[in-house]
Amino acid sequence: MPEAFRFTPNAEQYLLQADALRRRQLRAALLYGSSRYWRRRQRVWPAVIGGVILIAIICGGIAVAAAFEMQQEVNEERGIGRFPGTGGGGGETAEESPAE
């Protein structure tokens, strides 16, 4: 038994408390790393969630833009929207329509 605990009343209780304290410190070091306060570690989560939302919005925008371009190509192949004066319907021009 160490010299410090030899003449101490309730030495076993102090030893158990010291062991429990050490275990809490090790557990905190394992969970939270070098950060002294766990509250500081929680500030990371809003940034992570915000980043995921931002990435989802960017991916959605890219998908919508790609779908719009593909639809424009399909419309051009079908002849829709080729003549801006006709309103985009039918694809007829004034030369092709019968004279009245």
C-alpha atoms as an extended CHARMM CRD file, in Angstrom:
* protein
*
       100  EXT
         1         1  MET       CA              0.0000000000        0.0000000000        0.0000000000  PROA      1               0.0000000000
         2         2  PRO       CA              1.3780000000        3.4600000000       -0.8590000000  PROA      2               0.0000000000
         3         3  GLU       CA              2.6010000000        5.7200000000        1.9320000000  PROA      3               0.0000000000
         4         4  ALA       CA             -0.1660000000        8.2700000000        1.2880000000  PROA      4               0.0000000000
         5         5  PHE       CA             -2.9020000000        5.7440000000        2.0170000000  PROA      5               0.0000000000
         6         6  ARG       CA             -1.2730000000        4.0510000000        4.9930000000  PROA      6               0.0000000000
         7         7  PHE       CA             -2.6330000000        6.3520000000        7.7290000000  PROA      7               0.0000000000
         8         8  THR       CA             -5.7040000000        7.6240000000        5.8860000000  PROA      8               0.0000000000
         9         9  PRO       CA             -9.1050000000        6.5740000000        7.2160000000  PROA      9               0.0000000000
        10        10  ASN       CA            -11.3430000000        5.0460000000        4.5290000000  PROA      10              0.0000000000
        11        11  ALA       CA             -8.3580000000        4.4990000000        2.2570000000  PROA      11              0.0000000000
        12        12  GLU       CA            -10.2450000000        1.9500000000        0.1750000000  PROA      12              0.0000000000
        13        13  GLN       CA            -13.0360000000        4.4340000000       -0.4600000000  PROA      13              0.0000000000
        14        14  TYR       CA            -10.5440000000        7.0570000000       -1.6660000000  PROA      14              0.0000000000
        15        15  LEU       CA             -8.8430000000        4.4900000000       -3.8450000000  PROA      15              0.0000000000
        16        16  LEU       CA            -12.1640000000        3.4800000000       -5.4300000000  PROA      16              0.0000000000
        17        17  GLN       CA            -13.1250000000        7.1090000000       -5.9980000000  PROA      17              0.0000000000
        18        18  ALA       CA             -9.7540000000        7.8210000000       -7.6170000000  PROA      18              0.0000000000
        19        19  ASP       CA            -10.2120000000        4.7910000000       -9.8620000000  PROA      19              0.0000000000
        20        20  ALA       CA            -13.7330000000        5.9000000000      -10.8200000000  PROA      20              0.0000000000
        21        21  LEU       CA            -12.4400000000        9.4030000000      -11.6040000000  PROA      21              0.0000000000
        22        22  ARG       CA             -9.6890000000        7.9990000000      -13.7890000000  PROA      22              0.0000000000
        23        23  ARG       CA            -12.1770000000        5.8160000000      -15.6610000000  PROA      23              0.0000000000
        24        24  ARG       CA            -14.4350000000        8.8330000000      -16.2990000000  PROA      24              0.0000000000
        25        25  GLN       CA            -11.4680000000       10.8120000000      -17.6010000000  PROA      25              0.0000000000
        26        26  LEU       CA            -10.4160000000        8.0040000000      -19.9250000000  PROA      26              0.0000000000
        27        27  ARG       CA            -13.9780000000        7.5540000000      -21.1880000000  PROA      27              0.0000000000
        28        28  ALA       CA            -14.3000000000       11.2960000000      -21.8450000000  PROA      28              0.0000000000
        29        29  ALA       CA            -10.9600000000       11.3190000000      -23.6610000000  PROA      29              0.0000000000
        30        30  LEU       CA            -12.0750000000        8.4060000000      -25.8230000000  PROA      30              0.0000000000
        31        31  LEU       CA            -15.4590000000        9.9290000000      -26.6600000000  PROA      31              0.0000000000
        32        32  TYR       CA            -14.5260000000       13.5700000000      -27.1230000000  PROA      32              0.0000000000
        33        33  GLY       CA            -10.8530000000       13.4670000000      -28.1030000000  PROA      33              0.0000000000
        34        34  SER       CA             -8.6540000000       16.3640000000      -27.1390000000  PROA      34              0.0000000000
        35        35  SER       CA            -11.6260000000       18.6950000000      -26.6690000000  PROA      35              0.0000000000
        36        36  ARG       CA            -12.0340000000       19.6460000000      -23.0220000000  PROA      36              0.0000000000
        37        37  TYR       CA            -15.7710000000       20.2390000000      -23.2380000000  PROA      37              0.0000000000
        38        38  TRP       CA            -18.2830000000       17.9780000000      -24.9500000000  PROA      38              0.0000000000
        39        39  ARG       CA            -20.4990000000       20.9780000000      -25.7360000000  PROA      39              0.0000000000
        40        40  ARG       CA            -17.9000000000       22.2370000000      -28.1890000000  PROA      40              0.0000000000
        41        41  ARG       CA            -18.0550000000       18.9230000000      -30.0140000000  PROA      41              0.0000000000
        42        42  GLN       CA            -21.8130000000       19.2770000000      -30.5620000000  PROA      42              0.0000000000
        43        43  ARG       CA            -21.3230000000       22.4120000000      -32.6560000000  PROA      43              0.0000000000
        44        44  VAL       CA            -20.0690000000       20.2110000000      -35.4820000000  PROA      44              0.0000000000
        45        45  TRP       CA            -23.4270000000       18.5050000000      -36.0770000000  PROA      45              0.0000000000
        46        46  PRO       CA            -25.3470000000       21.5610000000      -37.3440000000  PROA      46              0.0000000000
        47        47  ALA       CA            -22.5540000000       22.1980000000      -39.8440000000  PROA      47              0.0000000000
        48        48  VAL       CA            -22.6490000000       18.5670000000      -41.0000000000  PROA      48              0.0000000000
        49        49  ILE       CA            -26.4200000000       18.6360000000      -41.4260000000  PROA      49              0.0000000000
        50        50  GLY       CA            -26.2350000000       21.9750000000      -43.2350000000  PROA      50              0.0000000000
        51        51  GLY       CA            -23.5710000000       20.6000000000      -45.5590000000  PROA      51              0.0000000000
        52        52  VAL       CA            -25.6540000000       17.5400000000      -46.3880000000  PROA      52              0.0000000000
        53        53  ILE       CA            -28.6750000000       19.7400000000      -47.1380000000  PROA      53              0.0000000000
        54        54  LEU       CA            -26.5550000000       22.0190000000      -49.3310000000  PROA      54              0.0000000000
        55        55  ILE       CA            -25.1620000000       19.0530000000      -51.2700000000  PROA      55              0.0000000000
        56        56  ALA       CA            -28.6910000000       17.6880000000      -51.7640000000  PROA      56              0.0000000000
        57        57  ILE       CA            -29.8810000000       21.0500000000      -53.1150000000  PROA      57              0.0000000000
        58        58  ILE       CA            -26.9190000000       21.2730000000      -55.4990000000  PROA      58              0.0000000000
        59        59  CYS       CA            -27.4720000000       17.7100000000      -56.7560000000  PROA      59              0.0000000000
        60        60  GLY       CA            -31.1770000000       18.4250000000      -57.2260000000  PROA      60              0.0000000000
        61        61  GLY       CA            -30.3910000000       21.5710000000      -59.2100000000  PROA      61              0.0000000000
        62        62  ILE       CA            -27.9900000000       19.6900000000      -61.4480000000  PROA      62              0.0000000000
        63        63  ALA       CA            -30.5890000000       16.9660000000      -62.0350000000  PROA      63              0.0000000000
        64        64  VAL       CA            -33.2860000000       19.5120000000      -62.8990000000  PROA      64              0.0000000000
        65        65  ALA       CA            -30.9390000000       21.3490000000      -65.2790000000  PROA      65              0.0000000000
        66        66  ALA       CA            -29.9920000000       18.0870000000      -67.0150000000  PROA      66              0.0000000000
        67        67  ALA       CA            -33.6500000000       17.0730000000      -67.3310000000  PROA      67              0.0000000000
        68        68  PHE       CA            -34.5100000000       20.4960000000      -68.7650000000  PROA      68              0.0000000000
        69        69  GLU       CA            -31.7440000000       20.2110000000      -71.3710000000  PROA      69              0.0000000000
        70        70  MET       CA            -32.8680000000       16.7110000000      -72.3310000000  PROA      70              0.0000000000
        71        71  GLN       CA            -36.4510000000       17.9270000000      -72.7140000000  PROA      71              0.0000000000
        72        72  GLN       CA            -35.2500000000       20.8010000000      -74.8970000000  PROA      72              0.0000000000
        73        73  GLU       CA            -33.4610000000       18.3000000000      -77.1380000000  PROA      73              0.0000000000
        74        74  VAL       CA            -36.5870000000       16.1410000000      -77.3750000000  PROA      74              0.0000000000
        75        75  ASN       CA            -38.6670000000       19.2050000000      -78.2150000000  PROA      75              0.0000000000
        76        76  GLU       CA            -36.2200000000       20.2110000000      -80.9460000000  PROA      76              0.0000000000
        77        77  GLU       CA            -36.3220000000       16.7080000000      -82.4380000000  PROA      77              0.0000000000
        78        78  ARG       CA            -40.1200000000       16.7910000000      -82.5240000000  PROA      78              0.0000000000
        79        79  GLY       CA            -40.1450000000       20.2690000000      -83.9940000000  PROA      79              0.0000000000
        80        80  ILE       CA            -41.9020000000       21.9140000000      -81.0740000000  PROA      80              0.0000000000
        81        81  GLY       CA            -40.7360000000       25.4050000000      -80.3130000000  PROA      81              0.0000000000
        82        82  ARG       CA            -38.8280000000       25.7080000000      -83.5690000000  PROA      82              0.0000000000
        83        83  PHE       CA            -40.7950000000       28.7590000000      -84.6390000000  PROA      83              0.0000000000
        84        84  PRO       CA            -41.1890000000       31.3110000000      -81.8520000000  PROA      84              0.0000000000
        85        85  GLY       CA            -44.0020000000       33.2650000000      -83.6290000000  PROA      85              0.0000000000
        86        86  THR       CA            -46.4000000000       30.3140000000      -83.7090000000  PROA      86              0.0000000000
        87        87  GLY       CA            -46.6590000000       29.9080000000      -79.9440000000  PROA      87              0.0000000000
        88        88  GLY       CA            -44.9620000000       26.5270000000      -79.9510000000  PROA      88              0.0000000000
        89        89  GLY       CA            -47.9510000000       24.5150000000      -81.1490000000  PROA      89              0.0000000000
        90        90  GLY       CA            -48.1370000000       22.2700000000      -84.1910000000  PROA      90              0.0000000000
        91        91  GLY       CA            -44.9860000000       23.4200000000      -85.9060000000  PROA      91              0.0000000000
        92        92  GLU       CA            -46.8660000000       25.0140000000      -88.8520000000  PROA      92              0.0000000000
        93        93  THR       CA            -45.5820000000       28.1620000000      -90.4990000000  PROA      93              0.0000000000
        94        94  ALA       CA            -47.4320000000       30.7670000000      -92.4850000000  PROA      94              0.0000000000
        95        95  GLU       CA            -46.0490000000       29.3330000000      -95.7520000000  PROA      95              0.0000000000
        96        96  GLU       CA            -47.2490000000       25.8310000000      -94.9620000000  PROA      96              0.0000000000
        97        97  SER       CA            -50.7540000000       26.8060000000      -93.8730000000  PROA      97              0.0000000000
        98        98  PRO       CA            -53.4170000000       26.9280000000      -96.6040000000  PROA      98              0.0000000000
        99        99  ALA       CA            -54.2750000000       30.4050000000      -97.8690000000  PROA      99              0.0000000000
       100       100  GLU       CA            -57.8080000000       31.5280000000      -97.1890000000  PROA      100             0.0000000000
